[in-house]
Amino acid sequence: MKSRPCFARVSLAFALCATASAQTAAPTPSAPTAPATPAAPASFGDAVTHGKISLNARLRYESVQQDALQDADALTARLRLGYTTALYQGFQAMVEGEATAPIAGDYYDGTGVNAAPASATIADPEQYDLNQAWLSYAYDHAKATVGRQRLVLDNARFVGDVGWRQNQQTFDAVVLQDKSFKKTTLTYVYLNRVNRVFDDSTAQYDWASNSHLFNIANSACKYGTLTAYGYLLDFDHLAQAAFNNSSQTYGLSFAGARPVCDNVKATYRIEAATQSDYGSSTLNYRSDYYVAELGAATKAYALTAGYEVLGSDHGAAGSGFKTPIATLHTFNGWADKFLTTPNAGLTDLYLRATATLPADLTAQAQYHKFGTTEAAADIGSEIDLQLAYKFDAHLSFTAKAAFYTAEETAAVAGSTAAHKDTTKFWLQAEYVY
């Protein structure tokens, strides 16, 4: 959508400041009382009036320095306000609006990139959207949800809500879920539309879809959860840059954690998938995906090492393994250099450490070493750092940075971004109610 009057931006900033300020006063201590069990609504009207308001307000500064492009920085505010009815005879409904506005408006041209064409990208465009609007019905162990909704499957590697960006990714979908079998969740999703993080003036805007997702997760084994999935993605020919992301992916994953000694547990994940063209795709390819991850964790610390492979079909154009509706920022480094897999494929050898510190601080550090699956060439490396402070149950602050260094000799067809050193930095305050 196009820019709105200045008062919309001011209102968002005021809402963020007001909610944060409201938390500075300590609550008056009171004697603990047992929570009362709410009575079931007697009518549909009662279900509507006894619902729950949800609010998420986020203020963020982002800075990007990338070789061969002008530096970019932006201060943006995001306000998400929703209302969910109480459950009535199995029915429940939810509606949620979302607004993202640049506080420093000169940085934006309305497309999610900075005003100067040669600037680095900050993918938080000015947006005013209906983020969610769904109706659900639950009976026994089954549930159906119809409408615009947030959707995350498994660890979000293939299907996610892109929660890091200001504008959340949601889906116009029918979701059927059944838990009738012991420790088993069956999920089927029909996707009619992917509401992406970009605005309607870009080629990367929302995608029309005729896609089917199947996911079966079973946790009967004491060592972890086994998940099998089939994701048949078909995007409209008319959607720019969309139709060649149509693909069919079939895979298995196993993830879990087990104690190995006092206060220490081992964590692990293995996964394999195969992918080929599907539906509207004009490509003809087959590529594979693998990941193996092993870690150790205590109550306060965790260390994880992993190796991930996104293959290609002998380096052919467009044959890199595709994850177009994933929460990509979580994987392959926070600098987001590999949102699209290079034609030569991608390998990611990574090490991640997290720590819970005094004074409600948490820290995380990651190291990534990137290469290609074809010819085993080095691409680059990345260091990611984060420090977060949780003020209380609602308000949190985050400082975060990503440092990507390209290999000077790297030649990666289909991934010009891999050649460019990039540094990103974020400061964020978030209030959730």
CSV table of C-alpha atoms in Angstrom, one decimal:
chain,number,residue,atom,x,y,z
A,1,MET,CA,0.0,0.0,0.0
A,2,LYS,CA,1.0,3.5,-0.5
A,3,SER,CA,2.2,5.9,2.1
A,4,ARG,CA,-0.3,7.2,4.7
A,5,PRO,CA,-0.5,10.6,6.3
A,6,CYS,CA,2.1,11.6,9.0
A,7,PHE,CA,-0.4,11.1,11.8
A,8,ALA,CA,-0.3,7.3,11.2
A,9,ARG,CA,3.4,7.2,11.9
A,10,VAL,CA,3.2,9.4,14.9
A,11,SER,CA,0.4,7.3,16.3
A,12,LEU,CA,2.5,4.1,16.0
A,13,ALA,CA,5.5,5.7,17.7
A,14,PHE,CA,3.2,7.1,20.5
A,15,ALA,CA,1.6,3.7,21.1
A,16,LEU,CA,5.1,2.1,21.4
A,17,CYS,CA,6.3,4.6,23.9
A,18,ALA,CA,3.1,4.5,25.9
A,19,THR,CA,3.1,0.7,26.3
A,20,ALA,CA,6.7,0.7,27.3
A,21,SER,CA,6.2,3.5,29.8
A,22,ALA,CA,3.3,1.7,31.4
A,23,GLN,CA,5.6,-1.0,32.5
A,24,THR,CA,8.0,1.1,34.5
A,25,ALA,CA,5.7,1.3,37.6
A,26,ALA,CA,6.1,-1.8,39.8
A,27,PRO,CA,2.8,-3.6,40.5
A,28,THR,CA,1.3,-3.4,44.0
A,29,PRO,CA,2.0,-6.7,45.8
A,30,SER,CA,-1.1,-8.7,46.6
A,31,ALA,CA,-1.8,-12.1,48.2
A,32,PRO,CA,-1.8,-15.0,45.7
A,33,THR,CA,-5.2,-16.3,44.8
A,34,ALA,CA,-6.2,-19.4,43.0
A,35,PRO,CA,-7.2,-18.6,39.4
A,36,ALA,CA,-10.9,-18.9,38.7
A,37,THR,CA,-12.0,-21.3,35.9
A,38,PRO,CA,-13.9,-19.1,33.4
A,39,ALA,CA,-17.5,-20.2,32.7
A,40,ALA,CA,-18.2,-21.4,29.2
A,41,PRO,CA,-20.0,-18.7,27.2
A,42,ALA,CA,-23.8,-19.1,27.3
A,43,SER,CA,-24.3,-17.6,23.8
A,44,PHE,CA,-22.4,-16.6,20.7
A,45,GLY,CA,-22.7,-13.0,21.9
A,46,ASP,CA,-21.0,-13.9,25.2
A,47,ALA,CA,-18.2,-15.6,23.2
A,48,VAL,CA,-17.6,-12.4,21.3
A,49,THR,CA,-17.7,-10.1,24.3
A,50,HIS,CA,-15.6,-12.4,26.5
A,51,GLY,CA,-12.8,-12.7,24.0
A,52,LYS,CA,-9.1,-11.6,24.4
A,53,ILE,CA,-7.3,-8.6,23.0
A,54,SER,CA,-3.8,-9.2,21.7
A,55,LEU,CA,-1.2,-6.5,21.1
A,56,ASN,CA,2.3,-6.5,19.7
A,57,ALA,CA,4.3,-3.2,19.4
A,58,ARG,CA,7.8,-3.2,18.1
A,59,LEU,CA,10.3,-0.3,17.5
A,60,ARG,CA,13.4,-1.2,15.5
A,61,TYR,CA,16.5,0.5,14.1
A,62,GLU,CA,18.3,-1.5,11.4
A,63,SER,CA,21.6,-0.6,9.6
A,64,VAL,CA,23.1,-2.3,6.6
A,65,GLN,CA,26.5,-1.9,5.0
A,66,GLN,CA,27.1,-3.9,1.9
A,67,ASP,CA,29.9,-3.7,-0.6
A,68,ALA,CA,29.1,-2.0,-3.9
A,69,LEU,CA,25.9,-0.5,-2.5
A,70,GLN,CA,25.1,2.6,-0.5
A,71,ASP,CA,24.7,2.1,3.3
A,72,ALA,CA,21.1,1.8,4.4
A,73,ASP,CA,19.4,2.4,7.8
A,74,ALA,CA,15.9,2.7,8.9
A,75,LEU,CA,13.8,3.3,12.1
A,76,THR,CA,10.5,1.6,11.8
A,77,ALA,CA,7.5,0.9,14.1
A,78,ARG,CA,5.2,-2.0,13.9
A,79,LEU,CA,1.8,-2.3,15.7
A,80,ARG,CA,-0.2,-5.5,15.6
A,81,LEU,CA,-3.6,-5.5,17.3
A,82,GLY,CA,-6.0,-8.4,17.4
A,83,TYR,CA,-9.1,-9.9,19.0
A,84,THR,CA,-9.9,-13.6,19.6
A,85,THR,CA,-13.3,-14.7,20.7
A,86,ALA,CA,-13.9,-17.2,23.5
A,87,LEU,CA,-14.6,-20.8,22.4
A,88,TYR,CA,-18.3,-21.4,21.9
A,89,GLN,CA,-19.6,-24.9,21.0
A,90,GLY,CA,-16.3,-25.6,19.3
A,91,PHE,CA,-16.2,-22.4,17.3
A,92,GLN,CA,-13.7,-19.6,17.6
A,93,ALA,CA,-12.7,-16.6,15.5
A,94,MET,CA,-9.9,-14.1,15.3
A,95,VAL,CA,-9.2,-10.9,13.5
A,96,GLU,CA,-5.9,-8.9,13.6
A,97,GLY,CA,-4.6,-5.8,11.9
A,98,GLU,CA,-1.0,-4.9,11.3
A,99,ALA,CA,0.6,-1.5,10.5
A,100,THR,CA,4.3,-0.9,9.8
A,101,ALA,CA,5.5,2.7,9.3
A,102,PRO,CA,8.9,4.3,8.9
A,103,ILE,CA,9.6,6.8,11.6
A,104,ALA,CA,12.4,8.3,9.5
A,105,GLY,CA,10.4,8.4,6.3
A,106,ASP,CA,13.2,9.7,4.0
A,107,TYR,CA,14.7,6.2,4.0
A,108,TYR,CA,11.8,4.7,2.1
A,109,ASP,CA,10.3,4.7,-1.3
A,110,GLY,CA,7.4,2.5,-0.5
A,111,THR,CA,8.8,-0.7,-1.9
A,112,GLY,CA,10.7,-2.0,1.1
A,113,VAL,CA,14.0,-0.8,-0.1
A,114,ASN,CA,15.7,2.5,0.6
A,115,ALA,CA,15.0,5.6,-1.4
A,116,ALA,CA,18.3,5.6,-3.3
A,117,PRO,CA,18.1,2.8,-6.0
A,118,ALA,CA,21.7,1.8,-5.2
A,119,SER,CA,21.1,1.3,-1.5
A,120,ALA,CA,21.1,-2.0,0.4
A,121,THR,CA,17.7,-3.5,1.1
A,122,ILE,CA,15.8,-3.3,4.4
A,123,ALA,CA,12.8,-5.5,3.9
A,124,ASP,CA,10.4,-3.6,6.2
A,125,PRO,CA,8.1,-1.6,3.8
A,126,GLU,CA,5.3,0.7,5.0
A,127,GLN,CA,2.3,-1.5,5.2
A,128,TYR,CA,-1.3,-1.4,6.6
A,129,ASP,CA,-2.8,-4.9,6.4
A,130,LEU,CA,-5.4,-7.3,7.6
A,131,ASN,CA,-2.8,-9.7,9.1
A,132,GLN,CA,-5.2,-12.5,10.3
A,133,ALA,CA,-8.9,-13.2,10.0
A,134,TRP,CA,-9.9,-16.8,10.6
A,135,LEU,CA,-12.7,-19.0,11.9
A,136,SER,CA,-12.0,-22.4,13.5
A,137,TYR,CA,-14.1,-25.4,14.6
A,138,ALA,CA,-12.8,-28.0,17.0
A,139,TYR,CA,-14.5,-31.4,17.7
A,140,ASP,CA,-13.0,-34.1,19.9
A,141,HIS,CA,-9.4,-34.4,18.6
A,142,ALA,CA,-9.8,-32.6,15.3
A,143,LYS,CA,-9.8,-29.0,14.3
A,144,ALA,CA,-10.4,-27.0,11.1
A,145,THR,CA,-9.3,-23.4,10.6
A,146,VAL,CA,-10.3,-21.4,7.6
A,147,GLY,CA,-9.1,-17.9,6.6
A,148,ARG,CA,-6.0,-15.7,6.8
A,149,GLN,CA,-3.7,-17.2,9.5
A,150,ARG,CA,-0.2,-17.6,10.9
A,151,LEU,CA,1.2,-21.0,10.1
A,152,VAL,CA,4.5,-22.7,11.2
A,153,LEU,CA,5.2,-26.4,10.5
A,154,ASP,CA,8.0,-28.3,12.3
A,155,ASN,CA,11.0,-26.0,12.8
A,156,ALA,CA,9.9,-23.5,10.1
A,157,ARG,CA,12.6,-24.6,7.7
A,158,PHE,CA,10.0,-25.1,5.0
A,159,VAL,CA,6.8,-23.4,6.2
A,160,GLY,CA,7.0,-20.4,8.6
A,161,ASP,CA,5.7,-16.9,9.5
A,162,VAL,CA,9.0,-14.9,8.9
A,163,GLY,CA,8.6,-13.5,12.4
A,164,TRP,CA,11.8,-11.4,12.3
A,165,ARG,CA,10.5,-9.0,9.7
A,166,GLN,CA,8.1,-6.3,10.8
A,167,ASN,CA,5.4,-7.5,8.4
A,168,GLN,CA,4.5,-11.1,9.3
A,169,GLN,CA,4.0,-13.7,6.6
A,170,THR,CA,0.5,-15.2,6.8
A,171,PHE,CA,-1.5,-17.5,4.6
A,172,ASP,CA,-5.0,-17.6,3.2
A,173,ALA,CA,-5.6,-21.3,3.9
A,174,VAL,CA,-7.6,-24.2,5.1
A,175,VAL,CA,-5.9,-26.1,7.9
A,176,LEU,CA,-7.1,-29.5,9.1
A,177,GLN,CA,-5.4,-31.0,12.1
A,178,ASP,CA,-6.2,-34.3,13.9
A,179,LYS,CA,-4.7,-35.7,17.1
A,180,SER,CA,-6.9,-38.8,17.4
A,181,PHE,CA,-3.9,-41.2,17.3
A,182,LYS,CA,-1.7,-41.3,20.4
A,183,LYS,CA,1.2,-38.8,20.3
A,184,THR,CA,0.5,-38.2,16.7
A,185,THR,CA,-0.5,-35.0,14.9
A,186,LEU,CA,-1.8,-35.1,11.3
A,187,THR,CA,-1.9,-31.8,9.4
A,188,TYR,CA,-3.2,-31.0,6.0
A,189,VAL,CA,-3.1,-27.5,4.6
A,190,TYR,CA,-4.5,-26.0,1.4
A,191,LEU,CA,-2.8,-22.7,0.5
A,192,ASN,CA,-4.7,-20.3,-1.6
A,193,ARG,CA,-2.5,-17.3,-1.1
A,194,VAL,CA,0.9,-16.4,0.5
A,195,ASN,CA,0.8,-13.0,2.1
A,196,ARG,CA,4.5,-12.1,2.0
A,197,VAL,CA,6.6,-9.5,3.9
A,198,PHE,CA,6.8,-7.1,0.8
A,199,ASP,CA,4.3,-4.5,-0.3
A,200,ASP,CA,2.2,-4.4,-3.5
A,201,SER,CA,4.6,-2.2,-5.5
A,202,THR,CA,7.3,-5.0,-5.7
A,203,ALA,CA,7.7,-8.1,-7.8
A,204,GLN,CA,8.1,-10.0,-4.6
A,205,TYR,CA,4.5,-9.2,-3.4
A,206,ASP,CA,1.9,-11.8,-2.3
A,207,TRP,CA,1.7,-15.0,-4.3
A,208,ALA,CA,-1.4,-16.7,-5.6
A,209,SER,CA,-1.2,-20.4,-4.7
A,210,ASN,CA,-2.8,-23.8,-5.4
A,211,SER,CA,-0.6,-25.7,-2.9
A,212,HIS,CA,-1.1,-28.7,-0.7
A,213,LEU,CA,0.9,-29.4,2.5
A,214,PHE,CA,1.0,-32.8,4.4
A,215,ASN,CA,2.7,-33.2,7.7
A,216,ILE,CA,2.7,-36.1,10.2
A,217,ALA,CA,4.5,-35.8,13.5
A,218,ASN,CA,4.8,-38.7,16.0
A,219,SER,CA,6.4,-38.4,19.4
A,220,ALA,CA,5.8,-42.0,20.7
A,221,CYS,CA,9.6,-42.7,20.7
A,222,LYS,CA,11.2,-41.6,23.9
A,223,TYR,CA,14.2,-40.3,22.0
A,224,GLY,CA,12.4,-37.7,20.0
A,225,THR,CA,9.8,-36.7,17.4
A,226,LEU,CA,9.7,-38.3,13.9
A,227,THR,CA,8.1,-36.1,11.2
A,228,ALA,CA,7.2,-37.0,7.7
A,229,TYR,CA,6.1,-34.4,5.2
A,230,GLY,CA,5.1,-33.7,1.6
A,231,TYR,CA,4.9,-30.1,0.4
A,232,LEU,CA,3.4,-29.6,-3.0
A,233,LEU,CA,3.8,-25.9,-3.8
A,234,ASP,CA,2.2,-24.4,-7.0
A,235,PHE,CA,2.3,-20.6,-7.5
A,236,ASP,CA,0.5,-18.6,-10.2
A,237,HIS,CA,2.2,-18.0,-13.6
A,238,LEU,CA,1.2,-14.3,-13.4
A,239,ALA,CA,2.9,-13.7,-10.0
A,240,GLN,CA,6.3,-12.2,-10.9
A,241,ALA,CA,9.2,-14.3,-9.6
A,242,ALA,CA,6.8,-16.9,-8.2
A,243,PHE,CA,6.0,-19.7,-10.6
A,244,ASN,CA,9.5,-21.2,-10.7
A,245,ASN,CA,9.3,-21.6,-7.0
A,246,SER,CA,6.7,-24.2,-7.6
A,247,SER,CA,8.1,-27.5,-6.3
A,248,GLN,CA,7.3,-30.8,-4.6
A,249,THR,CA,9.3,-31.7,-1.5
A,250,TYR,CA,9.2,-35.0,0.4
A,251,GLY,CA,11.2,-35.6,3.6
A,252,LEU,CA,11.7,-37.1,7.0
A,253,SER,CA,13.2,-35.5,10.2
A,254,PHE,CA,14.0,-36.8,13.7
A,255,ALA,CA,14.7,-34.4,16.5
A,256,GLY,CA,14.9,-34.8,20.3
A,257,ALA,CA,16.9,-34.4,23.5
A,258,ARG,CA,18.1,-36.9,26.1
A,259,PRO,CA,19.9,-36.6,29.5
A,260,VAL,CA,23.5,-37.8,29.4
A,261,CYS,CA,24.5,-36.9,33.0
A,262,ASP,CA,23.5,-34.7,35.8
A,263,ASN,CA,22.0,-31.4,34.5
A,264,VAL,CA,23.3,-32.0,30.9
A,265,LYS,CA,21.3,-33.3,28.0
A,266,ALA,CA,22.2,-34.1,24.4
A,267,THR,CA,20.2,-32.5,21.6
A,268,TYR,CA,20.1,-33.8,18.1
A,269,ARG,CA,18.3,-33.4,14.7
A,270,ILE,CA,18.7,-35.3,11.5
A,271,GLU,CA,16.7,-34.6,8.3
A,272,ALA,CA,16.6,-35.5,4.7
A,273,ALA,CA,14.4,-34.3,1.8
A,274,THR,CA,14.2,-34.5,-2.0
A,275,GLN,CA,12.7,-31.9,-4.3
A,276,SER,CA,11.7,-31.6,-7.9
A,277,ASP,CA,9.7,-29.2,-10.1
A,278,TYR,CA,6.0,-29.2,-9.8
A,279,GLY,CA,2.8,-27.4,-11.1
A,280,SER,CA,3.5,-24.1,-12.8
A,281,SER,CA,7.3,-24.5,-12.8
A,282,THR,CA,9.1,-24.2,-16.1
A,283,LEU,CA,12.2,-25.9,-14.7
A,284,ASN,CA,13.2,-29.5,-14.9
A,285,TYR,CA,15.4,-30.4,-11.9
A,286,ARG,CA,15.9,-32.6,-8.9
A,287,SER,CA,17.8,-31.6,-5.8
A,288,ASP,CA,18.2,-32.9,-2.2
A,289,TYR,CA,18.4,-31.5,1.3
A,290,TYR,CA,20.2,-32.8,4.4
A,291,VAL,CA,21.0,-31.6,7.9
A,292,ALA,CA,22.7,-33.2,10.9
A,293,GLU,CA,22.9,-31.4,14.2
A,294,LEU,CA,24.3,-32.4,17.6
A,295,GLY,CA,24.5,-30.3,20.8
A,296,ALA,CA,24.7,-30.3,24.6
A,297,ALA,CA,22.6,-28.2,26.9
A,298,THR,CA,22.4,-27.3,30.6
A,299,LYS,CA,19.8,-25.1,32.2
A,300,ALA,CA,21.9,-22.0,31.5
A,301,TYR,CA,24.1,-22.9,28.5
A,302,ALA,CA,23.8,-24.7,25.1
A,303,LEU,CA,26.3,-25.5,22.4
A,304,THR,CA,25.2,-26.9,19.0
A,305,ALA,CA,27.2,-27.9,15.9
A,306,GLY,CA,25.5,-28.7,12.6
A,307,TYR,CA,26.0,-29.2,8.9
A,308,GLU,CA,23.3,-28.4,6.4
A,309,VAL,CA,23.2,-29.1,2.6
A,310,LEU,CA,20.9,-27.5,0.1
A,311,GLY,CA,21.7,-29.3,-3.2
A,312,SER,CA,21.3,-28.5,-6.9
A,313,ASP,CA,20.9,-30.4,-10.1
A,314,HIS,CA,24.6,-30.3,-11.4
A,315,GLY,CA,24.6,-26.5,-11.1
A,316,ALA,CA,21.8,-25.9,-13.7
A,317,ALA,CA,20.1,-22.5,-13.6
A,318,GLY,CA,17.3,-22.4,-11.0
A,319,SER,CA,18.0,-25.9,-9.7
A,320,GLY,CA,19.1,-24.9,-6.2
A,321,PHE,CA,16.9,-26.4,-3.5
A,322,LYS,CA,14.0,-24.1,-2.8
A,323,THR,CA,12.3,-23.0,0.5
A,324,PRO,CA,10.2,-20.1,-0.6
A,325,ILE,CA,7.7,-20.0,2.3
A,326,ALA,CA,10.1,-20.7,5.1
A,327,THR,CA,11.2,-18.5,8.0
A,328,LEU,CA,14.6,-18.0,6.2
A,329,HIS,CA,16.2,-15.5,8.7
A,330,THR,CA,16.6,-18.4,11.2
A,331,PHE,CA,18.8,-20.4,8.9
A,332,ASN,CA,22.1,-19.8,7.0
A,333,GLY,CA,23.1,-16.6,8.9
A,334,TRP,CA,21.3,-13.5,10.0
A,335,ALA,CA,22.8,-11.4,7.2
A,336,ASP,CA,20.3,-13.2,4.9
A,337,LYS,CA,22.8,-13.7,2.1
A,338,PHE,CA,21.2,-17.0,1.0
A,339,LEU,CA,17.5,-16.4,0.9
A,340,THR,CA,17.7,-18.2,-2.5
A,341,THR,CA,20.0,-21.2,-2.8
A,342,PRO,CA,22.7,-20.6,-5.4
A,343,ASN,CA,22.7,-22.6,-8.6
A,344,ALA,CA,25.8,-24.4,-7.4
A,345,GLY,CA,24.0,-25.4,-4.1
A,346,LEU,CA,24.9,-24.4,-0.6
A,347,THR,CA,26.7,-26.0,2.4
A,348,ASP,CA,26.6,-24.5,5.8
A,349,LEU,CA,28.9,-25.7,8.6
A,350,TYR,CA,27.8,-23.9,11.8
A,351,LEU,CA,28.4,-23.6,15.5
A,352,ARG,CA,25.9,-22.0,17.8
A,353,ALA,CA,26.3,-21.1,21.5
A,354,THR,CA,23.6,-19.6,23.8
A,355,ALA,CA,23.8,-18.5,27.5
A,356,THR,CA,21.4,-17.3,30.1
A,357,LEU,CA,23.2,-14.6,32.0
A,358,PRO,CA,22.5,-12.7,35.3
A,359,ALA,CA,20.0,-9.8,35.3
A,360,ASP,CA,17.6,-11.5,32.9
A,361,LEU,CA,20.1,-11.3,30.0
A,362,THR,CA,20.5,-13.9,27.3
A,363,ALA,CA,23.3,-14.1,24.7
A,364,GLN,CA,23.8,-16.0,21.5
A,365,ALA,CA,26.7,-16.3,19.1
A,366,GLN,CA,26.9,-18.2,15.8
A,367,TYR,CA,29.6,-19.0,13.3
A,368,HIS,CA,28.8,-20.2,9.7
A,369,LYS,CA,31.2,-21.4,7.0
A,370,PHE,CA,29.5,-21.5,3.6
A,371,GLY,CA,30.4,-23.5,0.5
A,372,THR,CA,28.9,-24.9,-2.6
A,373,THR,CA,27.8,-28.5,-3.2
A,374,GLU,CA,29.2,-28.4,-6.8
A,375,ALA,CA,33.0,-28.3,-6.9
A,376,ALA,CA,33.1,-27.8,-3.1
A,377,ALA,CA,34.1,-24.2,-3.4
A,378,ASP,CA,34.3,-21.8,-0.4
A,379,ILE,CA,31.8,-18.9,-0.5
A,380,GLY,CA,32.3,-17.0,2.7
A,381,SER,CA,31.8,-17.0,6.5
A,382,GLU,CA,29.6,-15.2,9.0
A,383,ILE,CA,29.6,-14.3,12.7
A,384,ASP,CA,26.3,-13.5,14.3
A,385,LEU,CA,25.9,-12.0,17.8
A,386,GLN,CA,22.8,-11.2,19.9
A,387,LEU,CA,22.2,-9.9,23.4
A,388,ALA,CA,18.6,-9.7,24.8
A,389,TYR,CA,17.1,-8.3,28.0
A,390,LYS,CA,13.7,-9.3,29.2
A,391,PHE,CA,12.4,-6.4,31.4
A,392,ASP,CA,9.2,-8.3,32.4
A,393,ALA,CA,6.7,-10.7,30.9
A,394,HIS,CA,5.7,-8.2,28.3
A,395,LEU,CA,8.6,-5.9,27.4
A,396,SER,CA,12.0,-7.0,25.9
A,397,PHE,CA,15.0,-5.3,24.3
A,398,THR,CA,17.4,-6.8,21.7
A,399,ALA,CA,20.8,-5.8,20.2
A,400,LYS,CA,21.8,-8.0,17.3
A,401,ALA,CA,24.6,-8.0,14.6
A,402,ALA,CA,25.7,-10.0,11.6
A,403,PHE,CA,29.1,-9.9,9.9
A,404,TYR,CA,29.4,-11.7,6.6
A,405,THR,CA,32.8,-12.0,4.9
A,406,ALA,CA,32.9,-13.2,1.3
A,407,GLU,CA,35.7,-15.3,-0.2
A,408,GLU,CA,37.6,-13.2,-2.7
A,409,THR,CA,37.9,-16.1,-5.1
A,410,ALA,CA,34.3,-17.2,-4.8
A,411,ALA,CA,32.4,-17.5,-8.0
A,412,VAL,CA,28.9,-18.6,-7.3
A,413,ALA,CA,26.5,-18.5,-10.3
A,414,GLY,CA,23.1,-17.4,-9.4
A,415,SER,CA,24.1,-15.7,-6.2
A,416,THR,CA,25.8,-12.3,-6.7
A,417,ALA,CA,25.1,-11.4,-3.1
A,418,ALA,CA,27.6,-14.1,-2.0
A,419,HIS,CA,30.4,-11.9,-3.4
A,420,LYS,CA,29.7,-8.9,-1.1
A,421,ASP,CA,30.9,-8.3,2.4
A,422,THR,CA,27.9,-7.3,4.5
A,423,THR,CA,27.4,-6.0,8.0
A,424,LYS,CA,24.0,-5.6,9.6
A,425,PHE,CA,23.0,-4.2,13.0
A,426,TRP,CA,19.7,-4.0,14.9
A,427,LEU,CA,18.4,-2.4,18.0
A,428,GLN,CA,14.9,-3.3,19.0
A,429,ALA,CA,12.3,-2.8,21.7
A,430,GLU,CA,9.2,-5.0,21.7
A,431,TYR,CA,6.0,-5.1,23.9
A,432,VAL,CA,3.6,-8.1,23.8
A,433,TYR,CA,0.3,-8.3,25.5
